[in-house]
Structures are given as structure tokens and as C-alpha cells.
Amino acid sequence: MKVLVTVKEVAAVEDEFQIDGTAIDEAYLEYDLNEWDDYAIEEGVQISESVDDVEVVSVTIGPERSEETIRMALAKGADRAIRVWDDSLEGAELLDVEAKTDILAAVVEEEQPDLVLSGVQADDDGFGATGVSLADEVGFEWAAVVNDLDLDVDEGVASVHRELEGGVEELTDVELPAVLTIQTGINEPRYASLRGIRQAQRKEIAPMTLDDLGLGAEVADSDLDIVDMYEPESESDAVIFEGSAEDSAGELAAVLRDGGVGQ
Amino acid sequence: MSDVLAVAEHRRGELRDVSYELVTVGSQLADATGGDLHVAVVSGDVDRYAEELDVEGVDTIHTVEDGEEFNHDVYAQVVEQLYDAVDPQVLLTPNSVNGLDYGPAVANALDLTYVSDAVDVELEGSTLTATREMYGGKVETTTEVEADAVAVSIRSAEWPATEAAGDAVVESFDATIDESAVKSTVTGFEEVGGGDVDITEADVLVSVGRGIEEEENLDLVRDLADALDATLSSSRPIVDNGWLPKNRQVGQSGKVVTPEFYIAIGISGAVQHVAGMKGAENIVAINTDPNAPIFDIADYGIVDDLFDVVPALIEEFEG
Ligand SMILES: Cc1cc2nc3c(=O)[nH]c(=O)nc-3n(C[C@H](O)[C@H](O)[C@H](O)COP(=O)(O)OP(=O)(O)OC[C@H]3O[C@@H](n4cnc5c(N)ncnc54)[C@H](O)[C@@H]3O)c2cc1C
């Protein structure tokens, strides 16, 4: 059985930052593995540890820099990785859901996995849609926002919990092949061990271009056009206590006491 | 072609608030196009839902009887068929957990550009402008898209709910469901939570987020909760890490709380967290990042390191 895990390197913004046109100035960005994808990798690796003959392949769309991130997936136990990049993606301001769907669908065609795990959303652009869109494109079944997975490989069924709003979970049986979008908390992502990190150096990260996947450069053309980016205007009318920690704590304590707290 | 189609949401016998918010957005867009607002309601007690959804601005309500509860395979097929029948300019879905379970599939199947989690939408001619957040709410973007083939999912609680009575036409829609394409089965529901305390009952909540860094450091906020005679709650990462039980989680997928004081310590104020605590009477935020979204809804704030402020605060009450 083959499990394909989609991972994304996401940018986190420092506390203080500047916007340059319609993007955040590079100097204020730090790159890391998308939080939700970390749980997806862990889930894939746990499946490979509990079921015989499972290959875990991780795929990312990203420039060379993102090899650092995908190597984390390898260090945690993925068997090999694919990194899709292309000059035509370089210039794209935003890869929309459609572009990611087309690229990942081509990888699914190539790899023929039984199960695709992706994160519920990416921390940076927050679309929350690629997994389900991909499922439709490749004709797989799917489930979004999965926080519990019980796989019956013989029956070809994934029994999942979908975490709805308000502390309610939906229990659903999904036929394989399927795409599941993984919610945080489904497992406890492991830290990469030193041994794992060393082994990851020897594992394959196959670079692929759009051409390799039989796709044209037009895949990168986004229908979405970001025309403005700005810091949201604060509607805050909060009273901010300034000064040393002791001073501000003292002022806050007075407010709390006035409100009857701690008495 | 100039119409708007919005898909209502219900769960376990009740329409969810976002359905009425969809009407508000939908009727604004329909005003801009000069077209009609169509609302679809699929599965469950559709006739009752249709009655309830007959609010101002809705022109036509399409009821589709099919099963009791949400099943994305059914929803995807129904919405695709309705889209073809209505031929709208814009398709609106909720950016809810269920909305995210069929919206992207429908958009892909119909070749619509998908814009998720919009907090504002405007339409001028054939251009739709959506406002979206990026980087966990640190920035907002204005995004434009050609609007003759677009699906937008809208964030809940960003628009007021439309409540005034309407005079919509109710039509039952006969969708043809290909049963062989229904490959998922909802087998039940489960409530999570319960446990040692009910944080929804607390008057004062000391709530801790990822800023606390290590499990051992939770003792610090526990001490503060003790000193204030308050109850301890948290944001999601604390529960994900297994440091506190699920019944302590505040937010969209946790509990909705309305205490007199909500003291958010090392919590950024992500939208899914805010969904659970914005109704608190007084919100206090302690955070090193002056731009953290939590300050937008806070009544009192301290921009400083929690490891300095919290001990000082404990000292104030115990010293
Ligand atoms: C479908 C879905 C459902 C979700 N449901 C929920 C939910 O119910 N509840 C929920 O909370 N989240 C939920 N989330 C997750 C949510 O998106 C955020 O990831 C989460 O709320 C972030 O938690 P946080 O604020 O503790 O962490 P972060 O966003 O990492 O924020 C930590 C904050 O701590 C501050 N900080 C760091 N160090 C210090 C210090 N020394 N002193 C003071 N401040 C410091 C930082 O400046 C930062 O603002 C959900 C997400 C999804 C996709």
C-alpha cells in the first residue's frame, strides 16, 4: 500500500514586519513545515509502522529552499520525497487551489497511492481546500478535518472522525482510495531523531518539473489576483498598560479587583 | 447568469447561524448584479428549513430531500445539478467544516475559481473582490477574480444574520443522485468534552496558549488561576499537545464561553479561537506581539513577556 503525504513549507511572519507591495517583505519571513502537515506525516508514518508493506511518499510544491522542510518528513520516517518546481511557478504570486490541484493530481496519477494525507489548511494562505479539490480531480473519495483515523486495509475502508464545530465529531466510513485532510491533535508528531536526520540525507528527493508531469506552464496562471495587502486596521479600544511588568501587572490587578476577581 | 446561489447549512435538526449570514451576503451580491438570490437547503426536514429560511432578500428556496444529515457525496452532486439549473454568477457556501468538505469539490467539478474564507465580498460588474486574511490574521488581502465562474466560502460571524420575514418562492428540486458515487457513510455523531470541569460555567477564565512553550510552565498559569479563584482553559495547541484535556479548549471546535473576565495569556487570537471567547464581558490579553489579533478584541492588554507579567500578577494577589 502506498500513502502519499502532501507537505508545504509555509512562511511565518515575525512580530514586526513590513509589506512590500502585495507581499510581506522577505526579510520578515521565516520558513517552516506547515503545522497541519506535520500531523499528516506522523499519521502516514504510524500507518507504515502498523501495516505491512506500506510506502510513505511525501510530495511538496516548492523551490529548492523547501528541501530543508521536506527532509524533515524524511527524517520522521517518510520513505522518499518528490519536489515539484518550475521556472513558471517562480514568478507566480499565488498558487491558487486550482494550480495546486492540477499539480498534485499529476503526481497522484504518477504514483497511484491508495491514500493521500494532507493538512486541513496551510498556515500562510489559509485556503483549506486543496485536499478536497484534489480528491474530486482524481476521482478519489475524501474526508475533510479528520481527527481520528482507523484504517481497515483489507476492506479498503477508512473509518474517520471529522471534527465539526462546537465539540461534535462526525463518524464516517470512507472507501479507499481517498484523500483525508488531517486536523492537528490526531496524533503526537514525533521529533526527528538524530538517526532519522542522518538517514534522511541518504533518502531520495526527486525533483520534478511541470514538463515531467505532463503539465504546461499555464498551470501557474492564477485566476486570483491579489491587488492589495495591508495590516488590518485595529478596531481595538483596549486599555494597554505600559511600564515594567510589575507596574502593568499592578494596574491590571486593580482592574480585576474592581471587577470582583480574587476576593 | 446574474443570480446568486447560496447553500444553507444545518446540523442535527437545526439550521446553523451561518445560513442567515449567507443570505445577508447573498442578497448584497444579488443587489449588485440585479439578479435573484437562490437559497438551497439539502437533506433533513427541508420544508421546515425552507419556512425558517424565508427571510428578507431571498427570492427562491430550493428544497432537496435526500437523507437526514449532511453527506458530502450527496451535497456535491446536488449542488452541481442546482448550479447547472440556476446558472448563477456566484456560488456561496459556508466556510464551515462541512462547507470545506464539499465546496472545493464542487468548485473543481464545475471549473469555478474557489475563494475560501472570505471576510468581505463585493461585486462590480464581472469582477468579484474578496477580502481574505493571510498568515494567521496578521495581514488582510484584497483579492480580485472574474466573477462569472466563482465559488466563495464565507467566514461565519462576519456578516449580520438576516432575520426579517420574506416572501420567497419554495420549489422542490429533484436531484438525480448517482448512488454508486456515494462512497462515504456517516455512521453517527459523538460529543466530546465532559470531564472534570465545565468551563462554560466559569465567571473568570485564565486561558493559556502556545506562548507558554513547555508543559512544566503550565504550573505558572495554574498558580495564577488559583490566586484569582479562576478556572483554567486554553487554546487548541495546548490540548493538541495533551497538556490539558479537550474539555478545557475554547474555540470553534472547543467550547463557547462567556465569562466576566477572560484572561488570554500567550494566545494570538486566531479566528477559530476567537469564535469561542468573543462573548466574554471583559477580555484581557497578555502577549509579547503588539500586533497579535487578540488585541483587536481585548478590553485590557499588556504587551510583555508572560513569564514576567504572570509572576508579578500572582504576587499582586498573594503577596
Ligand atoms: C478547523 C479548525 C478548528 C480549530 N479550532 C480551534 C479551537 O477550537 N480553539 C483554538 O484555540 N484553536 C483552534 N484552531 C487552531 C487555530 O487556528 C490556531 O492555530 C490556535 O488557536 C493558535 O493557538 P495559540 O494562540 O495558543 O498559538 P499561536 O497562534 O502560536 O500564538 C501564540 C502567541 O503567544 C505569544 N507569545 C509567545 N511567547 C510569549 C511570551 N513569552 N509571553 C507572552 N506572549 C507570548 C505569541 O506572540 C503569539 O501571539 C482551529 C483550527 C482549524 C483549522
PDB file of N, CA, C and O in Angstrom, chain A residues 37-64:
ATOM      1  N   ASP A  37       0.505  19.753   8.327  1.00  0.00           N
ATOM      2  CA  ASP A  37       1.191  18.707   7.559  1.00  0.00           C
ATOM      3  C   ASP A  37       2.054  17.830   8.463  1.00  0.00           C
ATOM      4  O   ASP A  37       2.294  16.664   8.163  1.00  0.00           O
ATOM      5  N   ASP A  38       2.542  18.398   9.551  1.00  0.00           N
ATOM      6  CA  ASP A  38       3.337  17.634  10.497  1.00  0.00           C
ATOM      7  C   ASP A  38       2.512  16.458  11.030  1.00  0.00           C
ATOM      8  O   ASP A  38       2.993  15.329  11.160  1.00  0.00           O
ATOM      9  N   TYR A  39       1.253  16.733  11.326  1.00  0.00           N
ATOM     10  CA  TYR A  39       0.361  15.679  11.815  1.00  0.00           C
ATOM     11  C   TYR A  39       0.034  14.677  10.700  1.00  0.00           C
ATOM     12  O   TYR A  39      -0.139  13.480  10.960  1.00  0.00           O
ATOM     13  N   ALA A  40      -0.034  15.164   9.463  1.00  0.00           N
ATOM     14  CA  ALA A  40      -0.307  14.267   8.333  1.00  0.00           C
ATOM     15  C   ALA A  40       0.869  13.309   8.120  1.00  0.00           C
ATOM     16  O   ALA A  40       0.680  12.114   7.905  1.00  0.00           O
ATOM     17  N   ILE A  41       2.091  13.836   8.232  1.00  0.00           N
ATOM     18  CA  ILE A  41       3.280  12.980   8.106  1.00  0.00           C
ATOM     19  C   ILE A  41       3.259  11.915   9.192  1.00  0.00           C
ATOM     20  O   ILE A  41       3.452  10.724   8.933  1.00  0.00           O
ATOM     21  N   GLU A  42       3.017  12.347  10.424  1.00  0.00           N
ATOM     22  CA  GLU A  42       3.006  11.411  11.549  1.00  0.00           C
ATOM     23  C   GLU A  42       1.975  10.306  11.310  1.00  0.00           C
ATOM     24  O   GLU A  42       2.244   9.127  11.546  1.00  0.00           O
ATOM     25  N   GLU A  43       0.816  10.694  10.825  1.00  0.00           N
ATOM     26  CA  GLU A  43      -0.238   9.701  10.592  1.00  0.00           C
ATOM     27  C   GLU A  43       0.222   8.691   9.535  1.00  0.00           C
ATOM     28  O   GLU A  43       0.021   7.482   9.691  1.00  0.00           O
ATOM     29  N   GLY A  44       0.854   9.198   8.473  1.00  0.00           N
ATOM     30  CA  GLY A  44       1.363   8.311   7.423  1.00  0.00           C
ATOM     31  C   GLY A  44       2.410   7.353   7.972  1.00  0.00           C
ATOM     32  O   GLY A  44       2.381   6.146   7.693  1.00  0.00           O
ATOM     33  N   VAL A  45       3.324   7.887   8.764  1.00  0.00           N
ATOM     34  CA  VAL A  45       4.400   7.056   9.307  1.00  0.00           C
ATOM     35  C   VAL A  45       3.824   6.028  10.283  1.00  0.00           C
ATOM     36  O   VAL A  45       4.228   4.856  10.289  1.00  0.00           O
ATOM     37  N   GLN A  46       2.842   6.439  11.078  1.00  0.00           N
ATOM     38  CA  GLN A  46       2.220   5.471  12.002  1.00  0.00           C
ATOM     39  C   GLN A  46       1.534   4.337  11.246  1.00  0.00           C
ATOM     40  O   GLN A  46       1.561   3.189  11.671  1.00  0.00           O
ATOM     41  N   ILE A  47       0.922   4.676  10.115  1.00  0.00           N
ATOM     42  CA  ILE A  47       0.293   3.624   9.299  1.00  0.00           C
ATOM     43  C   ILE A  47       1.373   2.642   8.824  1.00  0.00           C
ATOM     44  O   ILE A  47       1.213   1.423   8.906  1.00  0.00           O
ATOM     45  N   SER A  48       2.506   3.180   8.376  1.00  0.00           N
ATOM     46  CA  SER A  48       3.570   2.306   7.867  1.00  0.00           C
ATOM     47  C   SER A  48       4.158   1.440   8.978  1.00  0.00           C
ATOM     48  O   SER A  48       4.709   0.375   8.721  1.00  0.00           O
ATOM     49  N   GLU A  49       4.017   1.901  10.213  1.00  0.00           N
ATOM     50  CA  GLU A  49       4.549   1.117  11.332  1.00  0.00           C
ATOM     51  C   GLU A  49       3.569   0.038  11.798  1.00  0.00           C
ATOM     52  O   GLU A  49       3.957  -0.902  12.471  1.00  0.00           O
ATOM     53  N   SER A  50       2.296   0.199  11.441  1.00  0.00           N
ATOM     54  CA  SER A  50       1.325  -0.779  11.945  1.00  0.00           C
ATOM     55  C   SER A  50       0.778  -1.698  10.848  1.00  0.00           C
ATOM     56  O   SER A  50       0.135  -2.698  11.139  1.00  0.00           O
ATOM     57  N   VAL A  51       1.038  -1.351   9.594  1.00  0.00           N
ATOM     58  CA  VAL A  51       0.543  -2.185   8.486  1.00  0.00           C
ATOM     59  C   VAL A  51       1.756  -2.638   7.673  1.00  0.00           C
ATOM     60  O   VAL A  51       2.691  -1.866   7.479  1.00  0.00           O
ATOM     61  N   ASP A  52       1.727  -3.894   7.214  1.00  0.00           N
ATOM     62  CA  ASP A  52       2.859  -4.399   6.426  1.00  0.00           C
ATOM     63  C   ASP A  52       2.911  -3.744   5.050  1.00  0.00           C
ATOM     64  O   ASP A  52       1.886  -3.390   4.480  1.00  0.00           O
ATOM     65  N   ASP A  53       4.116  -3.620   4.538  1.00  0.00           N
ATOM     66  CA  ASP A  53       4.317  -3.177   3.158  1.00  0.00           C
ATOM     67  C   ASP A  53       3.675  -1.851   2.826  1.00  0.00           C
ATOM     68  O   ASP A  53       2.883  -1.749   1.891  1.00  0.00           O
ATOM     69  N   VAL A  54       3.984  -0.856   3.602  1.00  0.00           N
ATOM     70  CA  VAL A  54       3.459   0.473   3.297  1.00  0.00           C
ATOM     71  C   VAL A  54       4.614   1.378   2.898  1.00  0.00           C
ATOM     72  O   VAL A  54       5.635   1.438   3.594  1.00  0.00           O
ATOM     73  N   GLU A  55       4.466   2.038   1.778  1.00  0.00           N
ATOM     74  CA  GLU A  55       5.462   3.032   1.404  1.00  0.00           C
ATOM     75  C   GLU A  55       4.861   4.419   1.627  1.00  0.00           C
ATOM     76  O   GLU A  55       3.734   4.682   1.205  1.00  0.00           O
ATOM     77  N   VAL A  56       5.613   5.283   2.318  1.00  0.00           N
ATOM     78  CA  VAL A  56       5.137   6.644   2.548  1.00  0.00           C
ATOM     79  C   VAL A  56       5.949   7.591   1.665  1.00  0.00           C
ATOM     80  O   VAL A  56       7.169   7.679   1.793  1.00  0.00           O
ATOM     81  N   VAL A  57       5.252   8.236   0.758  1.00  0.00           N
ATOM     82  CA  VAL A  57       5.906   9.167  -0.154  1.00  0.00           C
ATOM     83  C   VAL A  57       5.408  10.557   0.167  1.00  0.00           C
ATOM     84  O   VAL A  57       4.214  10.767   0.349  1.00  0.00           O
ATOM     85  N   SER A  58       6.337  11.481   0.264  1.00  0.00           N
ATOM     86  CA  SER A  58       5.913  12.829   0.595  1.00  0.00           C
ATOM     87  C   SER A  58       6.118  13.724  -0.618  1.00  0.00           C
ATOM     88  O   SER A  58       7.100  13.585  -1.340  1.00  0.00           O
ATOM     89  N   VAL A  59       5.190  14.627  -0.858  1.00  0.00           N
ATOM     90  CA  VAL A  59       5.302  15.499  -2.032  1.00  0.00           C
ATOM     91  C   VAL A  59       5.130  16.954  -1.625  1.00  0.00           C
ATOM     92  O   VAL A  59       4.285  17.282  -0.780  1.00  0.00           O
ATOM     93  N   THR A  60       5.938  17.793  -2.199  1.00  0.00           N
ATOM     94  CA  THR A  60       5.773  19.221  -1.955  1.00  0.00           C
ATOM     95  C   THR A  60       5.873  19.983  -3.264  1.00  0.00           C
ATOM     96  O   THR A  60       6.501  19.515  -4.220  1.00  0.00           O
ATOM     97  N   ILE A  61       5.245  21.141  -3.299  1.00  0.00           N
ATOM     98  CA  ILE A  61       5.445  22.064  -4.410  1.00  0.00           C
ATOM     99  C   ILE A  61       6.258  23.206  -3.823  1.00  0.00           C
ATOM    100  O   ILE A  61       5.771  23.904  -2.926  1.00  0.00           O
ATOM    101  N   GLY A  62       7.483  23.369  -4.252  1.00  0.00           N
ATOM    102  CA  GLY A  62       8.278  24.426  -3.641  1.00  0.00           C
ATOM    103  C   GLY A  62       9.665  24.533  -4.238  1.00  0.00           C
ATOM    104  O   GLY A  62      10.176  23.578  -4.829  1.00  0.00           O
ATOM    105  N   PRO A  63      10.290  25.690  -4.058  1.00  0.00           N
ATOM    106  CA  PRO A  63      11.625  25.916  -4.588  1.00  0.00           C
ATOM    107  C   PRO A  63      12.668  25.119  -3.810  1.00  0.00           C
ATOM    108  O   PRO A  63      12.340  24.468  -2.815  1.00  0.00           O
ATOM    109  N   GLU A  64      13.908  25.205  -4.253  1.00  0.00           N
ATOM    110  CA  GLU A  64      14.964  24.389  -3.664  1.00  0.00           C
ATOM    111  C   GLU A  64      15.036  24.542  -2.146  1.00  0.00           C
ATOM    112  O   GLU A  64      15.261  23.577  -1.425  1.00  0.00           O
TER     113      GLU A  64
END
